[in-house]
Amino acid sequence: MKERTMVVLFRGLILLAPVLSVLGSLVPFPQAMNLNLQLQGIVPVLVLLATLFGLLGGVSWIVATVGLLAFRRWARVLAIWCAVAWALSTALTLGAIPMLRAMAPAAIALYVAGALCWIGALVLARTQPLSARFT
């Protein structure tokens, strides 16, 4: 694949990932979600940790996106940590709140597609000739 084509694909995946995630969050829930959360035990701790990792992942995602588009070496590492933070946030959220059963299939598909775009861009960032562009 030509270098220019790889750059366009890389930047497209980087920009498409947040767009798909935002679109996924705009899809309405097809049914009401029962939010009877226990305020004792481990559930509040899980919700707090999920929120913390979600905020950490969101802020680092913005910074990593800018860095990746500018081909900064540090952005590749930050993008991986961002993905780890969001994976932890998602796992903790699904453990504390049974949201997955209430979400629309289209929303889940958009979230998964956004994650796959992000992972695909990170894989491309490590391949030649793109990896040589990172300074």
mmCIF file of N, CA and C in Angstrom:
data_model
loop_
_atom_site.group_PDB
_atom_site.id
_atom_site.type_symbol
_atom_site.label_atom_id
_atom_site.label_comp_id
_atom_site.label_asym_id
_atom_site.label_seq_id
_atom_site.Cartn_x
_atom_site.Cartn_y
_atom_site.Cartn_z
ATOM 1 N N MET A 1 0.852 -1.169 0.000
ATOM 2 C CA MET A 1 0.000 0.000 0.000
ATOM 3 C C MET A 1 0.903 1.239 0.000
ATOM 4 N N LYS A 2 0.549 2.215 -0.780
ATOM 5 C CA LYS A 2 1.348 3.434 -0.861
ATOM 6 C C LYS A 2 1.292 4.201 0.462
ATOM 7 N N GLU A 3 2.368 4.955 0.707
ATOM 8 C CA GLU A 3 2.459 5.699 1.964
ATOM 9 C C GLU A 3 1.328 6.719 2.082
ATOM 10 N N ARG A 4 1.039 7.415 1.017
ATOM 11 C CA ARG A 4 -0.025 8.436 1.068
ATOM 12 C C ARG A 4 -1.374 7.802 1.379
ATOM 13 N N THR A 5 -1.650 6.658 0.795
ATOM 14 C CA THR A 5 -2.904 5.952 1.050
ATOM 15 C C THR A 5 -2.973 5.511 2.509
ATOM 16 N N MET A 6 -1.842 5.047 3.038
ATOM 17 C CA MET A 6 -1.810 4.625 4.443
ATOM 18 C C MET A 6 -2.040 5.804 5.381
ATOM 19 N N VAL A 7 -1.479 6.956 5.050
ATOM 20 C CA VAL A 7 -1.674 8.150 5.879
ATOM 21 C C VAL A 7 -3.145 8.557 5.881
ATOM 22 N N VAL A 8 -3.764 8.542 4.716
ATOM 23 C CA VAL A 8 -5.187 8.900 4.617
ATOM 24 C C VAL A 8 -6.044 7.903 5.397
ATOM 25 N N LEU A 9 -5.750 6.626 5.262
ATOM 26 C CA LEU A 9 -6.489 5.599 5.994
ATOM 27 C C LEU A 9 -6.292 5.761 7.501
ATOM 28 N N PHE A 10 -5.059 5.989 7.924
ATOM 29 C CA PHE A 10 -4.739 6.180 9.339
ATOM 30 C C PHE A 10 -5.500 7.371 9.911
ATOM 31 N N ARG A 11 -5.416 8.497 9.253
ATOM 32 C CA ARG A 11 -6.107 9.696 9.748
ATOM 33 C C ARG A 11 -7.623 9.518 9.705
ATOM 34 N N GLY A 12 -8.103 8.834 8.683
ATOM 35 C CA GLY A 12 -9.537 8.570 8.604
ATOM 36 C C GLY A 12 -10.024 7.712 9.762
ATOM 37 N N LEU A 13 -9.264 6.678 10.104
ATOM 38 C CA LEU A 13 -9.642 5.822 11.229
ATOM 39 C C LEU A 13 -9.590 6.581 12.549
ATOM 40 N N ILE A 14 -8.566 7.424 12.714
ATOM 41 C CA ILE A 14 -8.438 8.221 13.935
ATOM 42 C C ILE A 14 -9.633 9.153 14.094
ATOM 43 N N LEU A 15 -10.067 9.765 13.014
ATOM 44 C CA LEU A 15 -11.194 10.702 13.084
ATOM 45 C C LEU A 15 -12.546 9.992 13.128
ATOM 46 N N LEU A 16 -12.629 8.814 12.523
ATOM 47 C CA LEU A 16 -13.892 8.081 12.489
ATOM 48 C C LEU A 16 -14.232 7.464 13.842
ATOM 49 N N ALA A 17 -13.221 7.088 14.609
ATOM 50 C CA ALA A 17 -13.466 6.442 15.907
ATOM 51 C C ALA A 17 -14.312 7.315 16.834
ATOM 52 N N PRO A 18 -13.954 8.586 17.077
ATOM 53 C CA PRO A 18 -14.814 9.384 17.963
ATOM 54 C C PRO A 18 -16.180 9.697 17.362
ATOM 55 N N VAL A 19 -16.239 9.843 16.049
ATOM 56 C CA VAL A 19 -17.529 10.138 15.405
ATOM 57 C C VAL A 19 -18.498 8.975 15.636
ATOM 58 N N LEU A 20 -18.016 7.751 15.451
ATOM 59 C CA LEU A 20 -18.878 6.582 15.649
ATOM 60 C C LEU A 20 -19.307 6.454 17.107
ATOM 61 N N SER A 21 -18.396 6.752 18.024
ATOM 62 C CA SER A 21 -18.745 6.668 19.448
ATOM 63 C C SER A 21 -19.790 7.708 19.829
ATOM 64 N N VAL A 22 -19.651 8.913 19.319
ATOM 65 C CA VAL A 22 -20.646 9.960 19.607
ATOM 66 C C VAL A 22 -21.995 9.572 18.997
ATOM 67 N N LEU A 23 -21.974 9.058 17.775
ATOM 68 C CA LEU A 23 -23.229 8.612 17.160
ATOM 69 C C LEU A 23 -23.873 7.488 17.977
ATOM 70 N N GLY A 24 -23.051 6.593 18.514
ATOM 71 C CA GLY A 24 -23.570 5.515 19.356
ATOM 72 C C GLY A 24 -24.249 6.038 20.610
ATOM 73 N N SER A 25 -23.709 7.113 21.169
ATOM 74 C CA SER A 25 -24.317 7.677 22.383
ATOM 75 C C SER A 25 -25.597 8.448 22.075
ATOM 76 N N LEU A 26 -25.832 8.796 20.822
ATOM 77 C CA LEU A 26 -27.052 9.513 20.450
ATOM 78 C C LEU A 26 -28.220 8.579 20.141
ATOM 79 N N VAL A 27 -27.956 7.294 19.975
ATOM 80 C CA VAL A 27 -29.020 6.331 19.691
ATOM 81 C C VAL A 27 -29.849 6.136 20.964
ATOM 82 N N PRO A 28 -31.148 6.361 20.901
ATOM 83 C CA PRO A 28 -31.968 6.237 22.113
ATOM 84 C C PRO A 28 -32.113 4.785 22.572
ATOM 85 N N PHE A 29 -32.342 4.627 23.851
ATOM 86 C CA PHE A 29 -32.607 3.301 24.411
ATOM 87 C C PHE A 29 -33.987 2.856 23.951
ATOM 88 N N PRO A 30 -34.152 1.635 23.449
ATOM 89 C CA PRO A 30 -35.465 1.190 22.976
ATOM 90 C C PRO A 30 -36.456 0.919 24.103
ATOM 91 N N GLN A 31 -35.938 0.749 25.301
ATOM 92 C CA GLN A 31 -36.803 0.485 26.445
ATOM 93 C C GLN A 31 -36.250 1.217 27.665
ATOM 94 N N ALA A 32 -37.103 1.406 28.639
ATOM 95 C CA ALA A 32 -36.662 2.075 29.863
ATOM 96 C C ALA A 32 -35.673 1.182 30.603
ATOM 97 N N MET A 33 -34.714 1.838 31.242
ATOM 98 C CA MET A 33 -33.705 1.089 31.971
ATOM 99 C C MET A 33 -33.971 1.254 33.465
ATOM 100 N N ASN A 34 -34.012 0.155 34.171
ATOM 101 C CA ASN A 34 -34.242 0.171 35.610
ATOM 102 C C ASN A 34 -32.922 0.501 36.308
ATOM 103 N N LEU A 35 -32.860 1.649 36.985
ATOM 104 C CA LEU A 35 -31.632 2.078 37.649
ATOM 105 C C LEU A 35 -31.767 2.056 39.160
ATOM 106 N N ASN A 36 -32.159 0.935 39.708
ATOM 107 C CA ASN A 36 -32.214 0.782 41.156
ATOM 108 C C ASN A 36 -30.843 0.335 41.643
ATOM 109 N N LEU A 37 -29.959 1.302 41.831
ATOM 110 C CA LEU A 37 -28.602 0.991 42.261
ATOM 111 C C LEU A 37 -28.543 0.898 43.779
ATOM 112 N N GLN A 38 -27.800 -0.066 44.243
ATOM 113 C CA GLN A 38 -27.563 -0.181 45.674
ATOM 114 C C GLN A 38 -26.561 0.890 46.082
ATOM 115 N N LEU A 39 -26.816 1.532 47.171
ATOM 116 C CA LEU A 39 -25.893 2.555 47.655
ATOM 117 C C LEU A 39 -24.981 2.020 48.750
ATOM 118 N N GLN A 40 -24.982 0.717 48.920
ATOM 119 C CA GLN A 40 -24.094 0.076 49.884
ATOM 120 C C GLN A 40 -23.325 -1.012 49.166
ATOM 121 N N GLY A 41 -22.228 -1.381 49.720
ATOM 122 C CA GLY A 41 -21.441 -2.464 49.145
ATOM 123 C C GLY A 41 -20.494 -1.975 48.063
ATOM 124 N N ILE A 42 -20.298 -2.825 47.077
ATOM 125 C CA ILE A 42 -19.279 -2.572 46.048
ATOM 126 C C ILE A 42 -19.785 -1.742 44.874
ATOM 127 N N VAL A 43 -21.085 -1.671 44.651
ATOM 128 C CA VAL A 43 -21.629 -0.988 43.474
ATOM 129 C C VAL A 43 -21.215 0.486 43.397
ATOM 130 N N PRO A 44 -21.310 1.279 44.474
ATOM 131 C CA PRO A 44 -20.872 2.676 44.370
ATOM 132 C C PRO A 44 -19.380 2.808 44.039
ATOM 133 N N VAL A 45 -18.577 1.893 44.549
ATOM 134 C CA VAL A 45 -17.145 1.913 44.249
ATOM 135 C C VAL A 45 -16.917 1.615 42.767
ATOM 136 N N LEU A 46 -17.663 0.655 42.225
ATOM 137 C CA LEU A 46 -17.546 0.327 40.800
ATOM 138 C C LEU A 46 -17.962 1.503 39.925
ATOM 139 N N VAL A 47 -19.049 2.166 40.305
ATOM 140 C CA VAL A 47 -19.519 3.320 39.531
ATOM 141 C C VAL A 47 -18.500 4.447 39.593
ATOM 142 N N LEU A 48 -17.932 4.677 40.765
ATOM 143 C CA LEU A 48 -16.919 5.720 40.917
ATOM 144 C C LEU A 48 -15.668 5.403 40.087
ATOM 145 N N LEU A 49 -15.203 4.166 40.148
ATOM 146 C CA LEU A 49 -14.034 3.774 39.353
ATOM 147 C C LEU A 49 -14.324 3.844 37.853
ATOM 148 N N ALA A 50 -15.521 3.429 37.446
ATOM 149 C CA ALA A 50 -15.894 3.502 36.034
ATOM 150 C C ALA A 50 -15.900 4.946 35.557
ATOM 151 N N THR A 51 -16.421 5.844 36.377
ATOM 152 C CA THR A 51 -16.430 7.265 36.026
ATOM 153 C C THR A 51 -15.017 7.816 35.939
ATOM 154 N N LEU A 52 -14.181 7.460 36.892
ATOM 155 C CA LEU A 52 -12.795 7.925 36.894
ATOM 156 C C LEU A 52 -12.054 7.458 35.647
ATOM 157 N N PHE A 53 -12.156 6.175 35.338
ATOM 158 C CA PHE A 53 -11.483 5.656 34.140
ATOM 159 C C PHE A 53 -12.087 6.240 32.865
ATOM 160 N N GLY A 54 -13.397 6.478 32.857
ATOM 161 C CA GLY A 54 -14.033 7.087 31.688
ATOM 162 C C GLY A 54 -13.542 8.505 31.443
ATOM 163 N N LEU A 55 -13.439 9.297 32.509
ATOM 164 C CA LEU A 55 -12.926 10.663 32.368
ATOM 165 C C LEU A 55 -11.458 10.662 31.960
ATOM 166 N N LEU A 56 -10.679 9.799 32.578
ATOM 167 C CA LEU A 56 -9.263 9.687 32.237
ATOM 168 C C LEU A 56 -9.095 9.266 30.778
ATOM 169 N N GLY A 57 -9.906 8.301 30.350
ATOM 170 C CA GLY A 57 -9.846 7.856 28.958
ATOM 171 C C GLY A 57 -10.294 8.923 27.992
ATOM 172 N N GLY A 58 -11.332 9.686 28.351
ATOM 173 C CA GLY A 58 -11.839 10.738 27.464
ATOM 174 C C GLY A 58 -10.851 11.869 27.260
ATOM 175 N N VAL A 59 -10.258 12.319 28.353
ATOM 176 C CA VAL A 59 -9.281 13.413 28.247
ATOM 177 C C VAL A 59 -8.044 12.942 27.482
ATOM 178 N N SER A 60 -7.579 11.744 27.806
ATOM 179 C CA SER A 60 -6.392 11.241 27.099
ATOM 180 C C SER A 60 -6.700 10.960 25.633
ATOM 181 N N TRP A 61 -7.963 10.644 25.310
ATOM 182 C CA TRP A 61 -8.343 10.390 23.922
ATOM 183 C C TRP A 61 -8.200 11.656 23.093
ATOM 184 N N ILE A 62 -8.620 12.779 23.646
ATOM 185 C CA ILE A 62 -8.501 14.050 22.922
ATOM 186 C C ILE A 62 -7.032 14.371 22.657
ATOM 187 N N VAL A 63 -6.225 14.250 23.692
ATOM 188 C CA VAL A 63 -4.793 14.548 23.551
ATOM 189 C C VAL A 63 -4.129 13.560 22.590
ATOM 190 N N ALA A 64 -4.458 12.278 22.723
ATOM 191 C CA ALA A 64 -3.867 11.261 21.852
ATOM 192 C C ALA A 64 -4.280 11.461 20.396
ATOM 193 N N THR A 65 -5.523 11.844 20.164
ATOM 194 C CA THR A 65 -5.986 12.077 18.797
ATOM 195 C C THR A 65 -5.189 13.188 18.135
ATOM 196 N N VAL A 66 -5.005 14.289 18.845
ATOM 197 C CA VAL A 66 -4.225 15.406 18.306
ATOM 198 C C VAL A 66 -2.787 14.957 18.042
ATOM 199 N N GLY A 67 -2.209 14.231 18.992
ATOM 200 C CA GLY A 67 -0.840 13.753 18.822
ATOM 201 C C GLY A 67 -0.688 12.763 17.693
ATOM 202 N N LEU A 68 -1.645 11.865 17.533
ATOM 203 C CA LEU A 68 -1.580 10.889 16.440
ATOM 204 C C LEU A 68 -1.703 11.565 15.079
ATOM 205 N N LEU A 69 -2.589 12.540 14.991
ATOM 206 C CA LEU A 69 -2.742 13.245 13.716
ATOM 207 C C LEU A 69 -1.484 14.030 13.347
ATOM 208 N N ALA A 70 -0.712 14.440 14.372
ATOM 209 C CA ALA A 70 0.540 15.162 14.144
ATOM 210 C C ALA A 70 1.747 14.215 14.099
ATOM 211 N N PHE A 71 1.487 12.905 14.167
ATOM 212 C CA PHE A 71 2.540 11.878 14.116
ATOM 213 C C PHE A 71 3.574 12.061 15.227
ATOM 214 N N ARG A 72 3.103 12.176 16.464
ATOM 215 C CA ARG A 72 3.994 12.270 17.612
ATOM 216 C C ARG A 72 4.156 10.882 18.224
ATOM 217 N N ARG A 73 5.392 10.514 18.516
ATOM 218 C CA ARG A 73 5.698 9.176 19.036
ATOM 219 C C ARG A 73 4.976 8.906 20.366
ATOM 220 N N TRP A 74 4.925 9.898 21.245
ATOM 221 C CA TRP A 74 4.298 9.722 22.551
ATOM 222 C C TRP A 74 2.799 9.442 22.425
ATOM 223 N N ALA A 75 2.187 9.875 21.328
ATOM 224 C CA ALA A 75 0.742 9.701 21.166
ATOM 225 C C ALA A 75 0.362 8.235 20.985
ATOM 226 N N ARG A 76 1.255 7.451 20.398
ATOM 227 C CA ARG A 76 0.946 6.020 20.230
ATOM 228 C C ARG A 76 0.812 5.336 21.580
ATOM 229 N N VAL A 77 1.707 5.648 22.503
ATOM 230 C CA VAL A 77 1.645 5.054 23.841
ATOM 231 C C VAL A 77 0.420 5.570 24.593
ATOM 232 N N LEU A 78 0.174 6.864 24.506
ATOM 233 C CA LEU A 78 -0.997 7.444 25.172
ATOM 234 C C LEU A 78 -2.290 6.847 24.622
ATOM 235 N N ALA A 79 -2.353 6.601 23.336
ATOM 236 C CA ALA A 79 -3.553 6.025 22.728
ATOM 237 C C ALA A 79 -3.819 4.613 23.253
ATOM 238 N N ILE A 80 -2.775 3.868 23.515
ATOM 239 C CA ILE A 80 -2.944 2.527 24.086
ATOM 240 C C ILE A 80 -3.465 2.634 25.516
ATOM 241 N N TRP A 81 -2.902 3.563 26.306
ATOM 242 C CA TRP A 81 -3.376 3.752 27.676
ATOM 243 C C TRP A 81 -4.818 4.247 27.692
ATOM 244 N N CYS A 82 -5.172 5.058 26.722
ATOM 245 C CA CYS A 82 -6.542 5.532 26.591
ATOM 246 C C CYS A 82 -7.487 4.351 26.359
ATOM 247 N N ALA A 83 -7.103 3.456 25.475
ATOM 248 C CA ALA A 83 -7.931 2.281 25.187
ATOM 249 C C ALA A 83 -8.066 1.391 26.420
ATOM 250 N N VAL A 84 -6.994 1.244 27.180
ATOM 251 C CA VAL A 84 -7.046 0.446 28.416
ATOM 252 C C VAL A 84 -7.990 1.100 29.429
ATOM 253 N N ALA A 85 -7.892 2.421 29.582
ATOM 254 C CA ALA A 85 -8.769 3.130 30.524
ATOM 255 C C ALA A 85 -10.234 2.967 30.134
ATOM 256 N N TRP A 86 -10.521 3.065 28.863
ATOM 257 C CA TRP A 86 -11.916 2.906 28.427
ATOM 258 C C TRP A 86 -12.407 1.480 28.547
ATOM 259 N N ALA A 87 -11.525 0.522 28.305
ATOM 260 C CA ALA A 87 -11.914 -0.883 28.484
ATOM 261 C C ALA A 87 -12.250 -1.144 29.954
ATOM 262 N N LEU A 88 -11.439 -0.603 30.861
ATOM 263 C CA LEU A 88 -11.729 -0.745 32.291
ATOM 264 C C LEU A 88 -13.036 -0.040 32.658
ATOM 265 N N SER A 89 -13.240 1.150 32.129
ATOM 266 C CA SER A 89 -14.465 1.892 32.402
ATOM 267 C C SER A 89 -15.686 1.118 31.920
ATOM 268 N N THR A 90 -15.596 0.570 30.723
ATOM 269 C CA THR A 90 -16.714 -0.195 30.171
ATOM 270 C C THR A 90 -16.995 -1.443 30.999
ATOM 271 N N ALA A 91 -15.942 -2.169 31.350
ATOM 272 C CA ALA A 91 -16.124 -3.388 32.140
ATOM 273 C C ALA A 91 -16.728 -3.079 33.514
ATOM 274 N N LEU A 92 -16.238 -2.024 34.149
ATOM 275 C CA LEU A 92 -16.770 -1.650 35.464
ATOM 276 C C LEU A 92 -18.210 -1.153 35.367
ATOM 277 N N THR A 93 -18.519 -0.407 34.318
ATOM 278 C CA THR A 93 -19.890 0.084 34.135
ATOM 279 C C THR A 93 -20.848 -1.079 33.921
ATOM 280 N N LEU A 94 -20.460 -2.006 33.062
ATOM 281 C CA LEU A 94 -21.341 -3.152 32.800
ATOM 282 C C LEU A 94 -21.456 -4.062 34.017
ATOM 283 N N GLY A 95 -20.428 -4.047 34.879
ATOM 284 C CA GLY A 95 -20.503 -4.828 36.110
ATOM 285 C C GLY A 95 -21.428 -4.205 37.140
ATOM 286 N N ALA A 96 -21.479 -2.872 37.161
ATOM 287 C CA ALA A 96 -22.296 -2.177 38.162
ATOM 288 C C ALA A 96 -23.713 -1.907 37.682
ATOM 289 N N ILE A 97 -23.865 -1.605 36.394
ATOM 290 C CA ILE A 97 -25.166 -1.238 35.835
ATOM 291 C C ILE A 97 -25.438 -2.150 34.634
ATOM 292 N N PRO A 98 -26.524 -2.879 34.640
ATOM 293 C CA PRO A 98 -26.810 -3.776 33.508
ATOM 294 C C PRO A 98 -27.340 -3.013 32.289
ATOM 295 N N MET A 99 -26.486 -2.147 31.712
ATOM 296 C CA MET A 99 -26.895 -1.305 30.585
ATOM 297 C C MET A 99 -26.988 -2.067 29.267
ATOM 298 N N LEU A 100 -26.178 -3.080 29.105
ATOM 299 C CA LEU A 100 -26.086 -3.760 27.818
ATOM 300 C C LEU A 100 -27.429 -4.347 27.380
ATOM 301 N N ARG A 101 -28.217 -4.815 28.335
ATOM 302 C CA ARG A 101 -29.520 -5.390 27.985
ATOM 303 C C ARG A 101 -30.495 -4.337 27.485
ATOM 304 N N ALA A 102 -30.330 -3.085 27.934
ATOM 305 C CA ALA A 102 -31.274 -2.028 27.572
ATOM 306 C C ALA A 102 -30.829 -1.231 26.347
ATOM 307 N N MET A 103 -29.570 -1.378 25.919
ATOM 308 C CA MET A 103 -29.067 -0.584 24.797
ATOM 309 C C MET A 103 -29.581 -1.106 23.463
ATOM 310 N N ALA A 104 -29.745 -0.197 22.533
ATOM 311 C CA ALA A 104 -30.166 -0.571 21.182
ATOM 312 C C ALA A 104 -29.003 -1.280 20.478
ATOM 313 N N PRO A 105 -29.285 -2.289 19.678
ATOM 314 C CA PRO A 105 -28.219 -2.974 18.939
ATOM 315 C C PRO A 105 -27.410 -2.031 18.047
ATOM 316 N N ALA A 106 -28.059 -1.008 17.506
ATOM 317 C CA ALA A 106 -27.337 -0.045 16.660
ATOM 318 C C ALA A 106 -26.295 0.721 17.469
ATOM 319 N N ALA A 107 -26.613 1.073 18.708
ATOM 320 C CA ALA A 107 -25.661 1.783 19.565
ATOM 321 C C ALA A 107 -24.464 0.899 19.873
ATOM 322 N N ILE A 108 -24.721 -0.350 20.195
ATOM 323 C CA ILE A 108 -23.632 -1.290 20.483
ATOM 324 C C ILE A 108 -22.749 -1.451 19.257
ATOM 325 N N ALA A 109 -23.372 -1.576 18.080
ATOM 326 C CA ALA A 109 -22.609 -1.733 16.841
ATOM 327 C C ALA A 109 -21.739 -0.509 16.559
ATOM 328 N N LEU A 110 -22.267 0.678 16.807
ATOM 329 C CA LEU A 110 -21.485 1.900 16.584
ATOM 330 C C LEU A 110 -20.313 1.993 17.552
ATOM 331 N N TYR A 111 -20.523 1.628 18.812
ATOM 332 C CA TYR A 111 -19.433 1.630 19.789
ATOM 333 C C TYR A 111 -18.333 0.636 19.394
ATOM 334 N N VAL A 112 -18.753 -0.552 18.992
ATOM 335 C CA VAL A 112 -17.775 -1.570 18.587
ATOM 336 C C VAL A 112 -17.021 -1.121 17.337
ATOM 337 N N ALA A 113 -17.728 -0.539 16.382
ATOM 338 C CA ALA A 113 -17.070 -0.048 15.166
ATOM 339 C C ALA A 113 -16.075 1.068 15.496
ATOM 340 N N GLY A 114 -16.421 1.947 16.421
ATOM 341 C CA GLY A 114 -15.501 2.999 16.843
ATOM 342 C C GLY A 114 -14.251 2.431 17.496
ATOM 343 N N ALA A 115 -14.441 1.434 18.348
ATOM 344 C CA ALA A 115 -13.293 0.781 18.997
ATOM 345 C C ALA A 115 -12.406 0.083 17.967
ATOM 346 N N LEU A 116 -13.019 -0.565 16.988
ATOM 347 C CA LEU A 116 -12.241 -1.242 15.943
ATOM 348 C C LEU A 116 -11.465 -0.240 15.087
ATOM 349 N N CYS A 117 -12.053 0.921 14.818
ATOM 350 C CA CYS A 117 -11.330 1.973 14.085
ATOM 351 C C CYS A 117 -10.111 2.433 14.874
ATOM 352 N N TRP A 118 -10.296 2.626 16.174
ATOM 353 C CA TRP A 118 -9.186 3.076 17.032
ATOM 354 C C TRP A 118 -8.076 2.026 17.051
ATOM 355 N N ILE A 119 -8.454 0.761 17.231
ATOM 356 C CA ILE A 119 -7.463 -0.323 17.255
ATOM 357 C C ILE A 119 -6.778 -0.444 15.900
ATOM 358 N N GLY A 120 -7.548 -0.333 14.819
ATOM 359 C CA GLY A 120 -6.959 -0.396 13.478
ATOM 360 C C GLY A 120 -5.953 0.716 13.239
ATOM 361 N N ALA A 121 -6.268 1.919 13.722
ATOM 362 C CA ALA A 121 -5.337 3.034 13.571
ATOM 363 C C ALA A 121 -4.069 2.789 14.375
ATOM 364 N N LEU A 122 -4.203 2.218 15.559
ATOM 365 C CA LEU A 122 -3.020 1.935 16.373
ATOM 366 C C LEU A 122 -2.143 0.856 15.742
ATOM 367 N N VAL A 123 -2.768 -0.107 15.105
ATOM 368 C CA VAL A 123 -1.991 -1.129 14.394
ATOM 369 C C VAL A 123 -1.273 -0.501 13.202
ATOM 370 N N LEU A 124 -1.973 0.324 12.440
ATOM 371 C CA LEU A 124 -1.342 1.010 11.301
ATOM 372 C C LEU A 124 -0.181 1.898 11.742
ATOM 373 N N ALA A 125 -0.297 2.507 12.920
ATOM 374 C CA ALA A 125 0.757 3.401 13.413
ATOM 375 C C ALA A 125 2.057 2.665 13.678
ATOM 376 N N ARG A 126 1.983 1.353 13.851
ATOM 377 C CA ARG A 126 3.176 0.552 14.132
ATOM 378 C C ARG A 126 3.761 -0.110 12.890
ATOM 379 N N THR A 127 3.112 0.051 11.747
ATOM 380 C CA THR A 127 3.596 -0.595 10.527
ATOM 381 C C THR A 127 4.396 0.382 9.676
ATOM 382 N N GLN A 128 5.225 -0.178 8.831
ATOM 383 C CA GLN A 128 5.991 0.644 7.877
ATOM 384 C C GLN A 128 5.075 1.009 6.727
ATOM 385 N N PRO A 129 5.155 2.129 6.143
ATOM 386 C CA PRO A 129 6.073 3.241 6.371
ATOM 387 C C PRO A 129 5.569 4.259 7.386
ATOM 388 N N LEU A 130 4.390 4.047 7.979
ATOM 389 C CA LEU A 130 3.840 5.033 8.915
ATOM 390 C C LEU A 130 4.690 5.172 10.171
ATOM 391 N N SER A 131 5.207 4.079 10.686
ATOM 392 C CA SER A 131 5.970 4.161 11.934
ATOM 393 C C SER A 131 7.199 5.063 11.793
ATOM 394 N N ALA A 132 7.738 5.178 10.588
ATOM 395 C CA ALA A 132 8.899 6.050 10.377
ATOM 396 C C ALA A 132 8.521 7.532 10.449
ATOM 397 N N ARG A 133 7.243 7.859 10.271
ATOM 398 C CA ARG A 133 6.804 9.260 10.315
ATOM 399 C C ARG A 133 6.695 9.798 11.734
ATOM 400 N N PHE A 134 6.580 8.913 12.715
ATOM 401 C CA PHE A 134 6.405 9.350 14.094
ATOM 402 C C PHE A 134 7.727 9.842 14.670
ATOM 403 N N THR A 135 7.722 11.068 15.179
ATOM 404 C CA THR A 135 8.938 11.659 15.742
ATOM 405 C C THR A 135 8.767 11.958 17.206
#
